[in-house]
Coordinates of C-alpha atoms and ligand atoms in Angstrom, one line a residue:
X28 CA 26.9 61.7 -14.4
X29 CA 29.7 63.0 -16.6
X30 CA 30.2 67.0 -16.6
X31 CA 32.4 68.2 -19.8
X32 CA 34.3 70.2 -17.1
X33 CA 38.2 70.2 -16.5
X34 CA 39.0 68.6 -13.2
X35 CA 35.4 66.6 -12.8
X36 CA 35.1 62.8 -14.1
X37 CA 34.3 62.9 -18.2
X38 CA 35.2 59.5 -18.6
X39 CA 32.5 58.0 -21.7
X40 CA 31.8 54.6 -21.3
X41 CA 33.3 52.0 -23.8
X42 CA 32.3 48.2 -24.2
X43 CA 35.9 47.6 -22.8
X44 CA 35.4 50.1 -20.0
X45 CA 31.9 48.4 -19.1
X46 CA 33.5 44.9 -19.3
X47 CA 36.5 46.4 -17.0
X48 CA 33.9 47.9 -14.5
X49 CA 32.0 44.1 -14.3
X50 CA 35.9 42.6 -13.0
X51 CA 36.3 45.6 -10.3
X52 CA 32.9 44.6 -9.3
X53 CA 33.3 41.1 -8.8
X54 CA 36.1 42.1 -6.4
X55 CA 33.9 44.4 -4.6
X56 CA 35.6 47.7 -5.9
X57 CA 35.0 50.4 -8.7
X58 CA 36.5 53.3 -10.6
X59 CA 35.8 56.3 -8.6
X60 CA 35.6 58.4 -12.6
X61 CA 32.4 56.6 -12.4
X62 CA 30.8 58.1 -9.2
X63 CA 33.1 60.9 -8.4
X64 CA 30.4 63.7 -9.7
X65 CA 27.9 62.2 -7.6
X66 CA 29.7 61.9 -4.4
X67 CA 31.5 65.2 -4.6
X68 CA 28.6 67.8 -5.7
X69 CA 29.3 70.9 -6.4
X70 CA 27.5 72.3 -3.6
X71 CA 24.9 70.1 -1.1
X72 CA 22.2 67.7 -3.0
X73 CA 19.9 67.5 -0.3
X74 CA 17.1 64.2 -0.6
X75 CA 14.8 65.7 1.4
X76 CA 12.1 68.4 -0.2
X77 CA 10.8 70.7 1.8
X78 CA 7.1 69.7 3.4
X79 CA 4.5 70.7 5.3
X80 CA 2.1 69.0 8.0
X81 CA -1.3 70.5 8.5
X82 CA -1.9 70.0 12.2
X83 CA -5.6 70.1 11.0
X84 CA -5.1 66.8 8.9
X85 CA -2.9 64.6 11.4
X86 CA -4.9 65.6 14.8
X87 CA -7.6 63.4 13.9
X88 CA -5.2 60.9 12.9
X89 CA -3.5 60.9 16.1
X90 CA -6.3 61.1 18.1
X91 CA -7.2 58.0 16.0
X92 CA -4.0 56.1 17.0
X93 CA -5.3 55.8 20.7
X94 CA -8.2 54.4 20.4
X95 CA -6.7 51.7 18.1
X96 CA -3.2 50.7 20.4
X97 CA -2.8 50.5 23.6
X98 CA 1.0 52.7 24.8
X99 CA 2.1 49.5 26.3
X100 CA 2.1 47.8 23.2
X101 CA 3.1 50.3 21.0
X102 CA 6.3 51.5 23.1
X103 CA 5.3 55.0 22.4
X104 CA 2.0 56.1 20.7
X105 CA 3.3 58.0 18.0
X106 CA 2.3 59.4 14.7
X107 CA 5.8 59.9 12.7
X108 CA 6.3 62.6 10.2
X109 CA 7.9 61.6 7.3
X110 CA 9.8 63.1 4.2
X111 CA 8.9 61.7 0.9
X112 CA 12.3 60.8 -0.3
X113 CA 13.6 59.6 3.7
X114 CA 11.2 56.8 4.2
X115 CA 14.2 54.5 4.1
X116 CA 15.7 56.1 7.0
X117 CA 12.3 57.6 8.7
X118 CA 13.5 60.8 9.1
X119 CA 11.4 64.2 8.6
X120 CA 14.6 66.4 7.0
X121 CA 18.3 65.4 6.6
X122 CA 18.9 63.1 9.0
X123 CA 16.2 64.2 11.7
X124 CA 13.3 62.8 12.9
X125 CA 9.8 63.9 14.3
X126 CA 6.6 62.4 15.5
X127 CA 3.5 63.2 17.2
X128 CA 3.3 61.0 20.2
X129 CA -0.2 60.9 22.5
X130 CA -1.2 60.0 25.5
X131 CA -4.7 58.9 27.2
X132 CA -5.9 60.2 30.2
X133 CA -4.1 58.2 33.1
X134 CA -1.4 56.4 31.3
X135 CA 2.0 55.7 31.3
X136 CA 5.0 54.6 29.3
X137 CA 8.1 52.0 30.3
X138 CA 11.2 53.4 30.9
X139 CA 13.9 53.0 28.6
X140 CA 17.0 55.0 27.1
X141 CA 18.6 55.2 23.8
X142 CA 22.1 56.4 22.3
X143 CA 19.7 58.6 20.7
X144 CA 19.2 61.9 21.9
X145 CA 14.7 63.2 22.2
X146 CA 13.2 66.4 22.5
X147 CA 9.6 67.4 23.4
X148 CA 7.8 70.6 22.6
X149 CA 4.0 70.1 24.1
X150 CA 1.1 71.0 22.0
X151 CA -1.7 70.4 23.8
X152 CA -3.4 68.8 27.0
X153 CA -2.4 69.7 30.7
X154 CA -1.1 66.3 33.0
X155 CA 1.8 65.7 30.8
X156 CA 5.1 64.2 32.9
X157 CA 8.2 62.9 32.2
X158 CA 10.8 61.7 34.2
X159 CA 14.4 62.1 32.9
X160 CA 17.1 60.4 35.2
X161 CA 15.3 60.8 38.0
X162 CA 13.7 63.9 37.7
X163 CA 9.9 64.6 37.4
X164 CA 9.2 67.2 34.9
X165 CA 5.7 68.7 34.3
X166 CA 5.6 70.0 31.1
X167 CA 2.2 72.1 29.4
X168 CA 1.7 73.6 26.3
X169 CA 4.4 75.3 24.4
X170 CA 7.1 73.6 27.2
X171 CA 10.3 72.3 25.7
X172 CA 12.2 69.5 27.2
X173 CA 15.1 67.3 26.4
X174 CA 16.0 63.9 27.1
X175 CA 19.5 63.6 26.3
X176 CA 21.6 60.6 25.0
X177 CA 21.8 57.7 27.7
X178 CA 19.0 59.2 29.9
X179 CA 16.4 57.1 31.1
X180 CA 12.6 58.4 30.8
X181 CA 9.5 57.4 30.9
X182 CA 6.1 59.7 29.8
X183 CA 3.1 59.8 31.5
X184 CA 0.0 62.1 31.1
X185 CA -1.9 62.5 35.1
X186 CA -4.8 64.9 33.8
X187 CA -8.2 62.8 34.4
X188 CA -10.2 64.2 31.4
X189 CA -7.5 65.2 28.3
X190 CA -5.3 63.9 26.3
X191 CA -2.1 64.8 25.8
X192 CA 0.0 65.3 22.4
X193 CA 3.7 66.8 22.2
X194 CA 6.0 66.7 19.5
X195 CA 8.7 64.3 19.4
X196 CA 11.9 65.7 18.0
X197 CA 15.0 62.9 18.1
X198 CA 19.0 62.2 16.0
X199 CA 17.6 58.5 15.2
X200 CA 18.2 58.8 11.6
X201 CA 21.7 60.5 12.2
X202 CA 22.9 58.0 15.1
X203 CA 21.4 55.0 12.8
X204 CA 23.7 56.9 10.2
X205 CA 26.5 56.4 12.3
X206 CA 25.9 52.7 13.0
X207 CA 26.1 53.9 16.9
X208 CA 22.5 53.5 18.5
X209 CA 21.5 51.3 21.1
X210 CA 18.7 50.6 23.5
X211 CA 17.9 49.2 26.4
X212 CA 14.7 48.7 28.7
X213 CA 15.2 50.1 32.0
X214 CA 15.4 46.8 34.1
X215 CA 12.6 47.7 36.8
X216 CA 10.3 49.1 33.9
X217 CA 10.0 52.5 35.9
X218 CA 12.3 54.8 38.1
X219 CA 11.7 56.4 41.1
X220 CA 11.6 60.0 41.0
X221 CA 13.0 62.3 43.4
X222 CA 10.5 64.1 45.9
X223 CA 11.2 67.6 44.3
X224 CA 9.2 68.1 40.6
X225 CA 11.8 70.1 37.7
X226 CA 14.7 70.1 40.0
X227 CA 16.5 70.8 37.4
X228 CA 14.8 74.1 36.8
X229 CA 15.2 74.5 40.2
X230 CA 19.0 73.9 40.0
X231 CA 20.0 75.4 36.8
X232 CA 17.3 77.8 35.7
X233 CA 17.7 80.6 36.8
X234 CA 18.9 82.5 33.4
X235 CA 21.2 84.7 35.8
X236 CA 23.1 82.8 38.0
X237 CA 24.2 79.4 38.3
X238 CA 24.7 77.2 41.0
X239 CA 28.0 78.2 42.9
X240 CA 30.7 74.9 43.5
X241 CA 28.5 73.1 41.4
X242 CA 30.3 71.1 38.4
X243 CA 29.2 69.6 35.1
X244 CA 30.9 67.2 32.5
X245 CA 28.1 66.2 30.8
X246 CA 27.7 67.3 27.1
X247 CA 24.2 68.2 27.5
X248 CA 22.7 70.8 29.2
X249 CA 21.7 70.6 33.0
X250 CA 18.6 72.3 32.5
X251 CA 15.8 69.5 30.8
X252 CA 12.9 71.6 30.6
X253 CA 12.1 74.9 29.4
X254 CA 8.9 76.7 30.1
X255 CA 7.0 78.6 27.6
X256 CA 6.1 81.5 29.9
X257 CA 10.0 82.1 31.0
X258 CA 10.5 82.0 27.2
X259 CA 7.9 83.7 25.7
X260 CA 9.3 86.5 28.2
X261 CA 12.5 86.5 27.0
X262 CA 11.5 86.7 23.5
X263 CA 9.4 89.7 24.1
X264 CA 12.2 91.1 26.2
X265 CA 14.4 91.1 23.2
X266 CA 11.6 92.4 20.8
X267 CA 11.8 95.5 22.7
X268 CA 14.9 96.4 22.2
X269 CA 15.9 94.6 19.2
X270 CA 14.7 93.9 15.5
X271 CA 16.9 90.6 15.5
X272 CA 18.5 89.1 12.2
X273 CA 16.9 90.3 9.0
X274 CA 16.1 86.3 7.9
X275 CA 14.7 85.0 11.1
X276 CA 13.1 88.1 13.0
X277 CA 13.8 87.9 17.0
X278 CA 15.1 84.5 17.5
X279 CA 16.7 82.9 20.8
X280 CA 18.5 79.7 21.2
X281 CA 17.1 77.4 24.1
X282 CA 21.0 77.4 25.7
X283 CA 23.0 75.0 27.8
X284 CA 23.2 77.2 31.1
X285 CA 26.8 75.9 32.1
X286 CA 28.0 77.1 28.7
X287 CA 25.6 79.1 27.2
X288 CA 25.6 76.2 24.1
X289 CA 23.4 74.3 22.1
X290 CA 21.1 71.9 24.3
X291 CA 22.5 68.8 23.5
X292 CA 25.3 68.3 20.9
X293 CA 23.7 66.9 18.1
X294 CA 20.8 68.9 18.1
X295 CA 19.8 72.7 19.1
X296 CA 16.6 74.4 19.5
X297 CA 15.2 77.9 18.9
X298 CA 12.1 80.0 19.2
X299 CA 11.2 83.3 17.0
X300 CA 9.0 86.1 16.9
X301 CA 8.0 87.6 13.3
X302 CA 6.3 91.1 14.5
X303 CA 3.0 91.4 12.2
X304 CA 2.7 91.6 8.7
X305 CA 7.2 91.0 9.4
X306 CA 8.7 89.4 6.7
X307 CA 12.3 88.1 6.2
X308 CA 14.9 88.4 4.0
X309 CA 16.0 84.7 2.3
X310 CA 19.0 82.8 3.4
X311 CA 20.1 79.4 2.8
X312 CA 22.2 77.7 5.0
X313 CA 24.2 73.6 5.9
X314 CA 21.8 72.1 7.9
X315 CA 18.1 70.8 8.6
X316 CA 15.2 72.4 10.6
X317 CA 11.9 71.4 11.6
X318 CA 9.3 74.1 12.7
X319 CA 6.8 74.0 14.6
X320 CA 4.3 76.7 14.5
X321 CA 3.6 78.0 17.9
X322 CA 1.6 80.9 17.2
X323 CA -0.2 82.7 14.4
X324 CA 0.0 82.4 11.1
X325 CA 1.6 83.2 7.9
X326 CA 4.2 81.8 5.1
X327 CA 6.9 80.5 4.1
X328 CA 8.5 79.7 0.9
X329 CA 11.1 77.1 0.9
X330 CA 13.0 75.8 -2.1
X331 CA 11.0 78.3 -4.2
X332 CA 7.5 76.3 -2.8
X333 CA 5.1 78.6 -0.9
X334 CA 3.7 77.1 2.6
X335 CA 0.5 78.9 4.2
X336 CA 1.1 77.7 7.8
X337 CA -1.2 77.8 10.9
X338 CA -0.8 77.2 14.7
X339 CA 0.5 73.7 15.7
X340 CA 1.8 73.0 11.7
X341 CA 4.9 71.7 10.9
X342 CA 7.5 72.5 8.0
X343 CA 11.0 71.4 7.5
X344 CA 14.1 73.9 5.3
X345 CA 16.4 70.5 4.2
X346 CA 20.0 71.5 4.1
X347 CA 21.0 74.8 1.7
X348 CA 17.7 75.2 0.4
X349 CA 16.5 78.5 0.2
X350 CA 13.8 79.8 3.0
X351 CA 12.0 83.6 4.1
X352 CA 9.5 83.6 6.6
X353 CA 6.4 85.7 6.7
X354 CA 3.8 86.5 9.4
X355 CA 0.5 87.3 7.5
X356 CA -2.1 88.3 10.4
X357 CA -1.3 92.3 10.6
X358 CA -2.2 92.3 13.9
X359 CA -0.4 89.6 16.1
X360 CA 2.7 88.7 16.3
X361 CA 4.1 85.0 15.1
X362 CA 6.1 82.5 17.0
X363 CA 7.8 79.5 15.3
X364 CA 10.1 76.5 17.2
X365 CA 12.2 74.8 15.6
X366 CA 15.2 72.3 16.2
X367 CA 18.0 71.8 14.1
X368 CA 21.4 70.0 13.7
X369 CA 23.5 72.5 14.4
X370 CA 25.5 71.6 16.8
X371 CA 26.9 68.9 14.6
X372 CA 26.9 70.7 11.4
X373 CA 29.5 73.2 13.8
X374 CA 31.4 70.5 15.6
X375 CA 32.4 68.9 12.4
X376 CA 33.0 72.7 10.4
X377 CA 30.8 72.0 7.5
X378 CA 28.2 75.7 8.5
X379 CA 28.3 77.7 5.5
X380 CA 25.6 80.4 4.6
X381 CA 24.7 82.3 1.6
X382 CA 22.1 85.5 1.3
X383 CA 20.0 85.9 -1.5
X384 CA 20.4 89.9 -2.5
X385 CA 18.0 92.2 -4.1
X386 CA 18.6 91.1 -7.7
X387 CA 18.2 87.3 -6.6
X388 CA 22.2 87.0 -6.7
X389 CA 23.7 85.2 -3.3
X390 CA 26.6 86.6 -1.7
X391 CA 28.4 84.6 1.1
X392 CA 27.6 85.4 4.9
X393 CA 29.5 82.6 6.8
X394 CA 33.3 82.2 6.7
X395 CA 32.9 80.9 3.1
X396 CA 31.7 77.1 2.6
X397 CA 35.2 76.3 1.6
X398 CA 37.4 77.7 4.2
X399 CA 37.5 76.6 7.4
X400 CA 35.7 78.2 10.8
Ligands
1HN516 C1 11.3 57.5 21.9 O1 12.0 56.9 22.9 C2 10.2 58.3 22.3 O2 10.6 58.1 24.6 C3 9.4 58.8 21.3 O3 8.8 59.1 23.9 C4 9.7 58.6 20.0 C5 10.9 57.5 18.3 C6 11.9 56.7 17.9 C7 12.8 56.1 18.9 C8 12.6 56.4 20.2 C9 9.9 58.5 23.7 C10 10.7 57.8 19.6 C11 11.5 57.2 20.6

């Protein structure tokens, strides 16, 4: 790619440049005048396009999956999500990954852990379990839960009649990235769980006080599961007495109660309310999300694309790409999850974030993409 631009590679290929090129190769190296546009873009050059997954179109699908492999064999029963231009790495957006994992009446998955960090939000069915170190969460619908790097778990679904389906969120594609991932089967096949279910709730959950003499080094939150009702509360809470950020609505993070940060480091989680008929002002921002529509409907338009989105759809916003959210139903209110890779985009200080004003100009809202945080 050669830009006539002062200070960017405009180096025009010669039959003795070409024939130069061929001897760097053949000792594994190259003239950087030849990639240096590419690999220094102006501004981010996201692969991944913004998408959207019909819940309506991949239930029956799902549903499909387990009848046709048993969990045992598959590992996991799961229906992954997948951006057109990731399938090399499996992720959904950037460098994240989601799935649609579901479980029979009854059954139960092996134990294992991963350098990889997981995340859960439940969609639907009521016997859902899962048991993270030790600890026996119950999760229903709308529940969020983590399962951190390094933790062992195991899933399990004890309803007699329903099935179960939840939402996989996990770094995979980032930690793959990173050549750092690793896995291992836990070496009975299954913990034991303590007597007590969501001690962790229990423990750290409170939302006003925490656990007196207690310490915690770990770089994930305490807390592994979230429930919707304690959420939905909160969110509500905050409705009344605030209109939130003019490009998201009323949006809470899902924090780490020992710090009050993200979840887990590489990834974070929110949930948002859109009041009706609300609709947001665009931003763009460094960083990928994945949504999950918890309640109601509307739009979105991402990347200039318009999304009409229904309860239990999915839609991704792929790094710096343009994104407003609308609630269309006039008379209920909209809720949207969504997980994110925060926490690493701010760990390493690449978050920069541009508005779009009124005349479709953008005008810089972080500490500028260029100077440091
Ligand atoms: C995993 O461990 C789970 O434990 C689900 O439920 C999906 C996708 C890729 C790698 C590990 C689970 C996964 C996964």
């Amino acid at each position: 790619m050669i830009e006539d631009v002062i200070g960017r590679a405009r180096v025009q290929a010669t039959p003795e440049l070409e024939e130069y090129y061929a001897r760097l190769a053949k000792h594994g190296s190259g003239a950087l005048w030849t990639v240096a546009n590419e690999i220094e873009p102006w501004f981010p050059q996201p692969r991944s396009i913004p998408m959207h997954w019909r819940y309506e179109d991949l239930r029956p699908l799902v549903i499909e999956s387990a009848t046709l492999v048993t969990g045992d064999d598959a590992g996991r029963r799961v229906v992954y999500l997948v951006n057109d231009e990731r399938r090399d790495v499996s992720a959904a957006v950037g460098l994240l990954y989601t799935g649609l994992q579901i479980m029979n009446p009854g059954e139960s998955m092996t134990a294992h852990r991963h350098a990889a960090a997981a995340l859960r939000f439940v969609i639907e069915g009521e016997g859902a379990w899962t048991i993270v170190n030790g600890d026996r969460l119950k999760v229903g619908p709308n529940d969020f839960a983590i399962t951190p790097k390094g933790t062992w778990h195991e899933h399990g679904n004890e309803s007699d009649t329903t099935q179960v389906i939840w939402q996989d969120g996990l770094d995979i594609p980032l930690v793959n990235a990173l050549d750092s991932n690793f896995y291992e089967v836990h070496p009975d096949l299954h913990q034991i769980p303590g007597k007590v279910v969501n001690t962790s709730l229990l423990e750290h959950g409170s939302g006003i006080l925490k656990p007196d003499g207690r310490s915690w080094a770990k770089r994930y939150s305490p807390l592994l599961a979230y429930p919707w009702e304690r959420t939905y509360e909160a969110l509500v809470n905050l409705a009344r007495v605030s209109d939130g950020t003019p490009y998201d609505g009323v949006i809470m993070e899902y924090v780490n109660p020992h710090t009050g940060g993200s979840v887990m480091p590489t990834m974070g989680a929110h949930m948002q309310l859109l009041q009706p008929s609300q609709s947001t002002l665009a931003h763009r921002h460094t960083g990928s999300v994945i949504y999950h529509v918890t309640k109601g409907r509307g739009h979105s338009i991402i990347g200039g694309r318009r999304f009409d989105w229904k309860e239990h759809d999915i839609f991704c916003v792929p790094s710096w790409a343009w994104h407003e959210h609308a609630n269309d139903d006039p008379a209920g209110e909209a809720c949207l999850f969504s997980f994110n890779d925060f926490p690493m985009i701010n760990a390493l200080d690449l978050h920069a974030e541009e508005a779009m004003d009124a005349n479709g100009g953008h005008q810089d809202i972080g500490e500028g993409a260029l100077n440091s945080g």
